[in-house]
PDB file of C-alpha atoms in Angstrom:
ATOM      1  CA  UNK A  27     -24.421  21.678   7.597  1.00 64.00           C
ATOM      2  CA  UNK A  28     -22.116  19.615   5.094  1.00 64.00           C
ATOM      3  CA  UNK A  29     -18.437  18.227   6.111  1.00 66.00           C
ATOM      4  CA  UNK A  30     -15.561  20.663   5.593  1.00 68.00           C
ATOM      5  CA  UNK A  31     -13.323  19.914   2.443  1.00 67.00           C
ATOM      6  CA  UNK A  32      -9.879  18.932   3.991  1.00 72.00           C
ATOM      7  CA  UNK A  33      -8.149  17.353   0.964  1.00 71.00           C
ATOM      8  CA  UNK A  34      -6.934  14.376   2.885  1.00 83.00           C
ATOM      9  CA  UNK A  35      -7.020  10.689   1.406  1.00 88.00           C
ATOM     10  CA  UNK A  36      -9.306   7.895   2.918  1.00 90.00           C
ATOM     11  CA  UNK A  37      -8.159   4.227   3.278  1.00 92.00           C
ATOM     12  CA  UNK A  38     -10.605   1.671   2.628  1.00 93.00           C
ATOM     13  CA  UNK A  39     -11.168  -1.772   1.964  1.00 93.00           C
ATOM     14  CA  UNK A  40     -13.015  -3.282  -1.024  1.00 93.00           C
ATOM     15  CA  UNK A  41     -14.148  -6.842  -1.830  1.00 94.00           C
ATOM     16  CA  UNK A  42     -14.827  -8.126  -5.280  1.00 94.00           C
ATOM     17  CA  UNK A  43     -16.199 -11.461  -5.682  1.00 95.00           C
ATOM     18  CA  UNK A  44     -15.439 -13.418  -8.671  1.00 94.00           C
ATOM     19  CA  UNK A  45     -17.300 -15.944 -10.753  1.00 95.00           C
ATOM     20  CA  UNK A  46     -15.363 -19.067  -9.432  1.00 93.00           C
ATOM     21  CA  UNK A  47     -16.954 -17.796  -5.768  1.00 93.00           C
ATOM     22  CA  UNK A  48     -13.423 -16.424  -4.476  1.00 94.00           C
ATOM     23  CA  UNK A  49     -13.413 -12.982  -3.074  1.00 95.00           C
ATOM     24  CA  UNK A  50     -10.555 -10.802  -3.588  1.00 95.00           C
ATOM     25  CA  UNK A  51      -9.437  -7.994  -0.642  1.00 94.00           C
ATOM     26  CA  UNK A  52      -8.169  -4.642  -2.084  1.00 94.00           C
ATOM     27  CA  UNK A  53      -6.893  -1.771   0.222  1.00 94.00           C
ATOM     28  CA  UNK A  54      -7.874   1.235  -1.747  1.00 94.00           C
ATOM     29  CA  UNK A  55      -6.528   5.084  -1.182  1.00 93.00           C
ATOM     30  CA  UNK A  56      -9.447   7.611  -2.286  1.00 92.00           C
ATOM     31  CA  UNK A  57      -9.243  11.651  -2.142  1.00 91.00           C
ATOM     32  CA  UNK A  58     -11.734  14.057  -3.358  1.00 89.00           C
ATOM     33  CA  UNK A  59     -11.401  16.540  -6.303  1.00 86.00           C
ATOM     34  CA  UNK A  60     -12.833  19.883  -5.445  1.00 85.00           C
ATOM     35  CA  UNK A  61     -12.795  20.968  -8.812  1.00 87.00           C
ATOM     36  CA  UNK A  62     -15.216  18.057 -10.291  1.00 88.00           C
ATOM     37  CA  UNK A  63     -16.913  17.370  -6.715  1.00 87.00           C
ATOM     38  CA  UNK A  64     -16.187  13.422  -7.086  1.00 90.00           C
ATOM     39  CA  UNK A  65     -14.018  11.453  -5.227  1.00 89.00           C
ATOM     40  CA  UNK A  66     -10.970   9.384  -7.270  1.00 91.00           C
ATOM     41  CA  UNK A  67      -9.007   6.412  -6.651  1.00 91.00           C
ATOM     42  CA  UNK A  68      -5.454   7.304  -5.912  1.00 91.00           C
ATOM     43  CA  UNK A  69      -3.955   3.795  -5.349  1.00 92.00           C
ATOM     44  CA  UNK A  70      -5.288   0.379  -5.023  1.00 93.00           C
ATOM     45  CA  UNK A  71      -3.502  -2.750  -3.490  1.00 92.00           C
ATOM     46  CA  UNK A  72      -4.497  -6.522  -3.473  1.00 92.00           C
ATOM     47  CA  UNK A  73      -4.052  -7.478   0.278  1.00 92.00           C
ATOM     48  CA  UNK A  74      -5.389 -11.488  -0.101  1.00 93.00           C
ATOM     49  CA  UNK A  75      -8.315 -13.334  -0.882  1.00 94.00           C
ATOM     50  CA  UNK A  76     -10.929 -15.643   0.697  1.00 94.00           C
ATOM     51  CA  UNK A  77     -11.343 -19.009  -1.149  1.00 93.00           C
ATOM     52  CA  UNK A  78     -14.774 -20.236  -1.596  1.00 91.00           C
ATOM     53  CA  UNK A  79     -16.212 -22.260   1.509  1.00 89.00           C
ATOM     54  CA  UNK A  80     -13.606 -20.721   3.933  1.00 91.00           C
ATOM     55  CA  UNK A  81     -13.542 -17.655   6.031  1.00 90.00           C
ATOM     56  CA  UNK A  82      -9.879 -16.995   6.441  1.00 91.00           C
ATOM     57  CA  UNK A  83      -8.106 -14.705   4.419  1.00 91.00           C
ATOM     58  CA  UNK A  84      -5.306 -16.166   2.394  1.00 90.00           C
ATOM     59  CA  UNK A  85      -1.952 -13.598   1.510  1.00 89.00           C
ATOM     60  CA  UNK A  86      -1.484 -13.763  -2.470  1.00 84.00           C
ATOM     61  CA  UNK A  87       2.085 -13.776  -3.786  1.00 78.00           C
ATOM     62  CA  UNK A  88       3.657 -10.580  -3.128  1.00 70.00           C
ATOM     63  CA  UNK A  89       5.179  -8.779  -6.253  1.00 69.00           C
ATOM     64  CA  UNK A  90       8.951  -8.399  -6.609  1.00 73.00           C
ATOM     65  CA  UNK A  91      10.536  -5.169  -5.977  1.00 75.00           C
ATOM     66  CA  UNK A  92      12.723  -4.336  -9.373  1.00 73.00           C
ATOM     67  CA  UNK A  93      15.790  -4.098  -6.859  1.00 68.00           C
ATOM     68  CA  UNK A  94      15.412  -8.026  -5.563  1.00 57.00           C
ATOM     69  CA  UNK A  95      16.763 -10.601  -7.749  1.00 60.00           C
ATOM     70  CA  UNK A  96      18.735  -8.618 -10.072  1.00 58.00           C
ATOM     71  CA  UNK A  97      21.959  -9.359 -12.475  1.00 63.00           C
ATOM     72  CA  UNK A  98      24.641 -11.534 -10.922  1.00 61.00           C
ATOM     73  CA  UNK A  99      28.110 -11.011 -11.544  1.00 62.00           C
ATOM     74  CA  UNK A 100      29.951 -13.596 -13.693  1.00 64.00           C
ATOM     75  CA  UNK A 101      33.539 -13.534 -12.659  1.00 67.00           C
TER      76      UNK A 101
END
């Protein structure tokens, strides 16, 4: 018997190896589309990378929010 369709999202991890040997780690949220009967990616966020020859995850530079570092008042 097949799994019942709930419409929930799934959070998973994706590792992508680049040509220079570094491995980038992404957190990916997927959901199921009942009409097309396929899964699709809702969002994807870079968590960090593993440099070639090491085993530890290095956190990459976080993106700034639009609210940070705004225009300063000149008085």
